[in-house]
mmCIF file of C-alpha atoms in Angstrom:
data_model
loop_
_atom_site.group_PDB
_atom_site.id
_atom_site.type_symbol
_atom_site.label_atom_id
_atom_site.label_comp_id
_atom_site.label_asym_id
_atom_site.label_seq_id
_atom_site.Cartn_x
_atom_site.Cartn_y
_atom_site.Cartn_z
ATOM 1 C CA MET A 1 0.248 0.003 -0.121
ATOM 2 C CA LEU A 2 0.923 3.603 -0.486
ATOM 3 C CA TYR A 3 1.168 4.828 3.060
ATOM 4 C CA GLU A 4 2.328 8.275 2.580
ATOM 5 C CA LEU A 5 0.803 8.939 -0.657
ATOM 6 C CA LYS A 6 -1.675 11.407 1.055
ATOM 7 C CA ASN A 7 0.993 13.155 3.105
ATOM 8 C CA ILE A 8 2.917 13.501 0.312
ATOM 9 C CA ARG A 9 0.657 14.619 -2.356
ATOM 10 C CA LYS A 10 -1.053 17.296 0.255
ATOM 11 C CA SER A 11 3.001 18.453 0.985
ATOM 12 C CA SER A 12 3.538 18.806 -3.422
ATOM 13 C CA GLY A 13 0.662 20.663 -3.548
ATOM 14 C CA TYR A 14 -1.573 18.754 -5.500
ATOM 15 C CA THR A 15 -5.469 17.759 -5.361
ATOM 16 C CA GLN A 16 -6.735 14.278 -5.847
ATOM 17 C CA ALA A 17 -8.031 15.573 -8.931
ATOM 18 C CA GLY A 18 -4.704 16.908 -10.306
ATOM 19 C CA MET A 19 -2.835 13.726 -9.313
ATOM 20 C CA ALA A 20 -5.396 11.045 -11.081
ATOM 21 C CA ASN A 21 -5.470 13.542 -14.467
ATOM 22 C CA ALA A 22 -1.282 13.188 -14.439
ATOM 23 C CA ILE A 23 -1.289 9.447 -14.133
ATOM 24 C CA ASP A 24 -4.503 8.873 -16.330
ATOM 25 C CA VAL A 25 -6.466 6.924 -13.490
ATOM 26 C CA PRO A 26 -9.954 7.667 -12.646
ATOM 27 C CA LEU A 27 -10.264 9.527 -9.602
ATOM 28 C CA SER A 28 -11.949 6.836 -7.595
ATOM 29 C CA THR A 29 -9.420 4.496 -8.394
ATOM 30 C CA TYR A 30 -6.760 7.324 -7.000
ATOM 31 C CA ARG A 31 -8.812 7.905 -3.755
ATOM 32 C CA ASN A 32 -8.670 4.072 -3.557
ATOM 33 C CA TRP A 33 -4.927 4.253 -3.292
ATOM 34 C CA GLU A 34 -4.700 7.463 -0.683
ATOM 35 C CA GLN A 35 -7.060 5.373 1.521
ATOM 36 C CA CYS A 36 -5.009 2.161 1.294
ATOM 37 C CA LEU A 37 -8.285 0.435 0.095
ATOM 38 C CA ASN A 38 -5.402 -1.109 -2.935
ATOM 39 C CA ALA A 39 -2.732 -0.189 -4.417
ATOM 40 C CA PRO A 40 -1.755 0.173 -7.302
ATOM 41 C CA GLN A 41 -0.437 -3.333 -9.308
ATOM 42 C CA ASP A 42 2.574 -2.624 -11.039
ATOM 43 C CA ILE A 43 5.586 -1.115 -10.487
ATOM 44 C CA GLU A 44 5.515 1.445 -13.600
ATOM 45 C CA THR A 45 2.648 3.060 -12.313
ATOM 46 C CA ILE A 46 4.235 3.478 -9.004
ATOM 47 C CA LYS A 47 7.527 5.038 -10.446
ATOM 48 C CA LYS A 48 4.988 7.253 -12.258
ATOM 49 C CA ILE A 49 3.541 8.444 -8.957
ATOM 50 C CA ALA A 50 6.871 8.862 -7.428
ATOM 51 C CA ASP A 51 8.377 11.022 -10.339
ATOM 52 C CA ILE A 52 5.344 13.434 -10.768
ATOM 53 C CA LEU A 53 5.775 14.049 -6.456
ATOM 54 C CA HIS A 54 9.317 14.274 -7.056
ATOM 55 C CA THR A 55 9.610 11.326 -4.278
ATOM 56 C CA SER A 56 10.838 7.788 -4.123
ATOM 57 C CA MET A 57 8.731 4.881 -4.381
ATOM 58 C CA GLU A 58 10.731 4.030 -1.037
ATOM 59 C CA SER A 59 8.993 7.484 0.432
ATOM 60 C CA LEU A 60 5.484 6.587 -0.601
ATOM 61 C CA LEU A 61 5.658 3.160 0.426
ATOM 62 C CA GLY A 62 6.586 4.179 3.902
ATOM 63 C CA TYR A 63 9.715 2.500 4.255
ATOM 64 C CA ASP A 64 11.741 5.705 5.044
ATOM 65 C CA ALA A 65 9.463 6.177 7.829
ATOM 66 C CA VAL A 66 9.349 3.086 9.053
ATOM 67 C CA LEU A 67 13.130 1.881 8.320
ATOM 68 C CA PRO A 68 14.429 2.480 12.234
ATOM 69 C CA GLY A 69 11.940 0.401 13.706
ATOM 70 C CA TYR A 70 12.729 -2.560 11.725
ATOM 71 C CA ILE A 71 16.595 -2.378 12.212
ATOM 72 C CA SER A 72 17.469 -4.556 15.363
ATOM 73 C CA GLU A 73 20.055 -2.842 17.608
ATOM 74 C CA ASN A 74 21.789 -6.114 17.000
ATOM 75 C CA ILE A 75 22.217 -5.508 13.127
ATOM 76 C CA ASP A 76 25.332 -3.342 12.575
ATOM 77 C CA ASP A 77 25.562 -0.353 10.638
ATOM 78 C CA HIS A 78 26.670 -1.674 7.628
ATOM 79 C CA PHE A 79 22.894 -2.955 6.558
ATOM 80 C CA VAL A 80 19.625 -1.715 5.788
ATOM 81 C CA TYR A 81 16.321 -2.968 4.459
ATOM 82 C CA VAL A 82 15.219 -2.851 1.028
ATOM 83 C CA PRO A 83 11.958 -3.154 -0.499
ATOM 84 C CA LEU A 84 10.840 -6.530 -2.100
ATOM 85 C CA PHE A 85 7.753 -6.107 -4.955
ATOM 86 C CA GLY A 86 6.557 -9.724 -4.909
ATOM 87 C CA ARG A 87 7.417 -12.369 -7.646
ATOM 88 C CA ILE A 88 8.766 -11.925 -11.061
ATOM 89 C CA ALA A 89 9.019 -14.577 -13.786
ATOM 90 C CA ALA A 90 11.915 -16.285 -14.969
ATOM 91 C CA GLY A 91 10.286 -17.681 -17.513
ATOM 92 C CA GLU A 92 6.879 -16.803 -19.177
ATOM 93 C CA PRO A 93 5.524 -13.291 -18.203
ATOM 94 C CA LEU A 94 4.087 -13.322 -15.064
ATOM 95 C CA TYR A 95 2.012 -10.809 -13.461
ATOM 96 C CA MET A 96 3.921 -8.705 -11.006
ATOM 97 C CA ASP A 97 2.763 -8.731 -6.997
ATOM 98 C CA LYS A 98 2.752 -5.545 -5.277
ATOM 99 C CA VAL A 99 5.179 -5.007 -2.347
ATOM 100 C CA ASP A 100 4.569 -7.236 0.162
ATOM 101 C CA ASN A 101 8.405 -7.311 2.317
ATOM 102 C CA HIS A 102 11.764 -6.241 2.799
ATOM 103 C CA VAL A 103 15.332 -7.739 2.342
ATOM 104 C CA LEU A 104 18.582 -7.069 4.740
ATOM 105 C CA THR A 105 20.976 -5.555 2.372
ATOM 106 C CA PRO A 106 24.485 -4.370 2.629
ATOM 107 C CA LYS A 107 24.613 -0.385 2.620
ATOM 108 C CA GLU A 108 27.184 -0.058 0.448
ATOM 109 C CA LEU A 109 24.589 -1.527 -2.434
ATOM 110 C CA THR A 110 21.963 1.136 -1.574
ATOM 111 C CA ARG A 111 24.509 3.662 -1.705
ATOM 112 C CA LYS A 112 25.260 2.885 -4.789
ATOM 113 C CA TYR A 113 21.961 2.147 -6.276
ATOM 114 C CA PRO A 114 19.865 4.405 -3.758
ATOM 115 C CA HIS A 115 16.351 3.724 -5.583
ATOM 116 C CA ALA A 116 16.892 0.165 -5.838
ATOM 117 C CA PHE A 117 14.440 -2.163 -5.025
ATOM 118 C CA PHE A 118 13.977 -6.345 -5.222
ATOM 119 C CA LEU A 119 11.971 -8.694 -7.373
ATOM 120 C CA THR A 120 11.581 -12.081 -6.099
ATOM 121 C CA ILE A 121 12.662 -14.937 -9.321
ATOM 122 C CA ASP A 122 10.170 -17.324 -10.259
ATOM 123 C CA GLY A 123 11.347 -19.714 -12.672
ATOM 124 C CA GLU A 124 14.360 -21.311 -14.177
ATOM 125 C CA SER A 125 14.735 -19.230 -17.238
ATOM 126 C CA MET A 126 17.806 -17.450 -16.112
ATOM 127 C CA ASN A 127 19.103 -19.803 -13.705
ATOM 128 C CA ARG A 128 23.237 -19.873 -14.720
ATOM 129 C CA VAL A 129 23.079 -16.573 -13.025
ATOM 130 C CA LEU A 130 19.730 -16.115 -11.068
ATOM 131 C CA PRO A 131 18.430 -19.410 -9.131
ATOM 132 C CA ASN A 132 15.028 -19.566 -8.864
ATOM 133 C CA GLY A 133 13.373 -18.352 -5.692
ATOM 134 C CA CYS A 134 16.325 -15.484 -5.180
ATOM 135 C CA TYR A 135 15.868 -11.890 -5.041
ATOM 136 C CA ALA A 136 16.957 -9.752 -7.639
ATOM 137 C CA LEU A 137 17.993 -6.511 -7.047
ATOM 138 C CA ILE A 138 16.528 -3.915 -9.370
ATOM 139 C CA ASN A 139 18.295 -0.614 -10.034
ATOM 140 C CA PRO A 140 15.148 1.582 -11.847
ATOM 141 C CA ASP A 141 17.741 4.322 -12.697
ATOM 142 C CA GLU A 142 19.851 2.292 -15.391
ATOM 143 C CA LYS A 143 16.872 1.798 -18.149
ATOM 144 C CA GLN A 144 19.278 2.818 -21.295
ATOM 145 C CA VAL A 145 19.594 -0.817 -22.923
ATOM 146 C CA ILE A 146 23.197 -2.321 -23.353
ATOM 147 C CA ASP A 147 23.085 -5.411 -25.071
ATOM 148 C CA GLY A 148 23.136 -8.851 -23.404
ATOM 149 C CA VAL A 149 22.420 -7.074 -19.654
ATOM 150 C CA ALA A 150 19.861 -8.793 -17.408
ATOM 151 C CA TYR A 151 16.685 -6.291 -17.127
ATOM 152 C CA ALA A 152 13.187 -6.453 -15.712
ATOM 153 C CA VAL A 153 10.689 -5.552 -17.850
ATOM 154 C CA CYS A 154 7.044 -5.170 -18.129
ATOM 155 C CA VAL A 155 5.494 -6.932 -20.979
ATOM 156 C CA ASN A 156 2.507 -5.301 -22.281
ATOM 157 C CA GLY A 157 1.898 -2.823 -19.472
ATOM 158 C CA TYR A 158 1.143 -5.602 -16.913
ATOM 159 C CA ASP A 159 3.445 -8.457 -17.321
ATOM 160 C CA ALA A 160 7.173 -8.795 -15.776
ATOM 161 C CA THR A 161 9.572 -10.883 -16.515
ATOM 162 C CA VAL A 162 13.867 -10.762 -16.269
ATOM 163 C CA LYS A 163 15.905 -11.423 -19.287
ATOM 164 C CA ARG A 164 18.847 -10.741 -20.727
ATOM 165 C CA VAL A 165 17.991 -7.945 -23.523
ATOM 166 C CA ARG A 166 19.047 -7.158 -26.875
ATOM 167 C CA GLN A 167 18.014 -3.848 -28.591
ATOM 168 C CA LEU A 168 17.229 -4.635 -32.550
ATOM 169 C CA GLU A 169 16.638 -2.487 -34.949
ATOM 170 C CA ASN A 170 12.403 -2.394 -35.259
ATOM 171 C CA GLY A 171 12.432 -3.451 -31.349
ATOM 172 C CA VAL A 172 13.692 -5.901 -28.402
ATOM 173 C CA GLU A 173 14.671 -9.709 -27.965
ATOM 174 C CA LEU A 174 14.627 -11.291 -24.783
ATOM 175 C CA VAL A 175 16.909 -13.672 -24.023
ATOM 176 C CA PRO A 176 16.903 -16.486 -21.589
ATOM 177 C CA ASP A 177 20.355 -17.602 -19.802
ATOM 178 C CA SER A 178 19.297 -20.890 -18.565
ATOM 179 C CA THR A 179 20.522 -24.742 -18.395
ATOM 180 C CA ASP A 180 16.905 -25.482 -19.865
ATOM 181 C CA PRO A 181 17.359 -25.702 -23.573
ATOM 182 C CA THR A 182 13.340 -25.462 -23.660
ATOM 183 C CA PHE A 183 13.484 -21.615 -22.701
ATOM 184 C CA HIS A 184 13.754 -19.600 -26.216
ATOM 185 C CA PRO A 185 14.486 -15.959 -27.082
ATOM 186 C CA MET A 186 11.403 -13.731 -27.261
ATOM 187 C CA VAL A 187 11.275 -11.122 -30.407
ATOM 188 C CA TYR A 188 8.943 -8.125 -30.104
ATOM 189 C CA ASP A 189 9.077 -6.408 -33.301
ATOM 190 C CA HIS A 190 7.444 -3.002 -33.027
ATOM 191 C CA THR A 191 6.738 -3.146 -36.914
ATOM 192 C CA VAL A 192 4.127 -5.696 -36.351
ATOM 193 C CA ALA A 193 1.245 -5.036 -35.840
ATOM 194 C CA GLY A 194 -0.331 -6.325 -32.088
ATOM 195 C CA THR A 195 2.866 -6.719 -30.926
ATOM 196 C CA GLU A 196 3.181 -6.385 -26.899
ATOM 197 C CA SER A 197 5.083 -3.354 -26.008
ATOM 198 C CA ILE A 198 7.680 -3.720 -23.840
ATOM 199 C CA THR A 199 8.857 -1.245 -21.086
ATOM 200 C CA ILE A 200 12.181 -1.699 -18.948
ATOM 201 C CA ILE A 201 11.928 -1.342 -14.858
ATOM 202 C CA GLY A 202 15.493 -1.567 -14.193
ATOM 203 C CA ARG A 203 18.906 -3.104 -14.449
ATOM 204 C CA VAL A 204 19.450 -6.281 -12.344
ATOM 205 C CA VAL A 205 22.525 -5.799 -10.471
ATOM 206 C CA TRP A 206 23.075 -8.480 -7.640
ATOM 207 C CA TYR A 207 20.699 -10.980 -5.913
ATOM 208 C CA THR A 208 20.607 -12.679 -2.734
ATOM 209 C CA VAL A 209 18.996 -15.539 -1.535
ATOM 210 C CA PRO A 210 15.990 -16.331 1.517
ATOM 211 C CA PHE A 211 17.345 -17.483 4.865
ATOM 212 C CA ASP A 212 15.184 -20.686 4.145
ATOM 213 C CA PHE A 213 16.229 -21.231 0.280
ATOM 214 C CA GLU A 214 17.336 -24.522 0.003
ATOM 215 C CA ILE A 215 20.518 -25.502 -1.887
#
């Protein structure tokens, strides 16, 4: 939920109607977000809201405000908590869940990637570099495609996946990196009518595994 949306919106001088218009959603939908009755179901919308209000996604979600309460006195100064945005496919494109947790992370990473967040990898199509069930750290400030680098991407505005990305003349190619030969590259040619749109969420810059991860 966007627990701090109302406070940040007011301090920025926006009205509810103005925000709804800027985001291009019905006013009733926006009001539900402020009342924490539900939340945007994709990271791109949350990022858009943050950009409009000149704030971070972490601030909208309330992580900036509650962070000290989540840090035990026994945890040294080298670690902080970073938001975890549910699951993202490493296989076929999959609907990406809303934020549901936080992950203890080396502070050095947050200094280098101050707006980064985690996504849970679901699937085997990137298992050479990202094991199924791991937490991939995504840097939303790196959206310029470097051929062959792994990115989290949105397919058609709501499905999400992690793949190596190749920029093509008329589109993009999403390339798996897996020991499973049944996974194949997916080409999205923008010159072909009906081709799904691709939006870069951010670059995969690091990963870790849950404490209960089976090895």
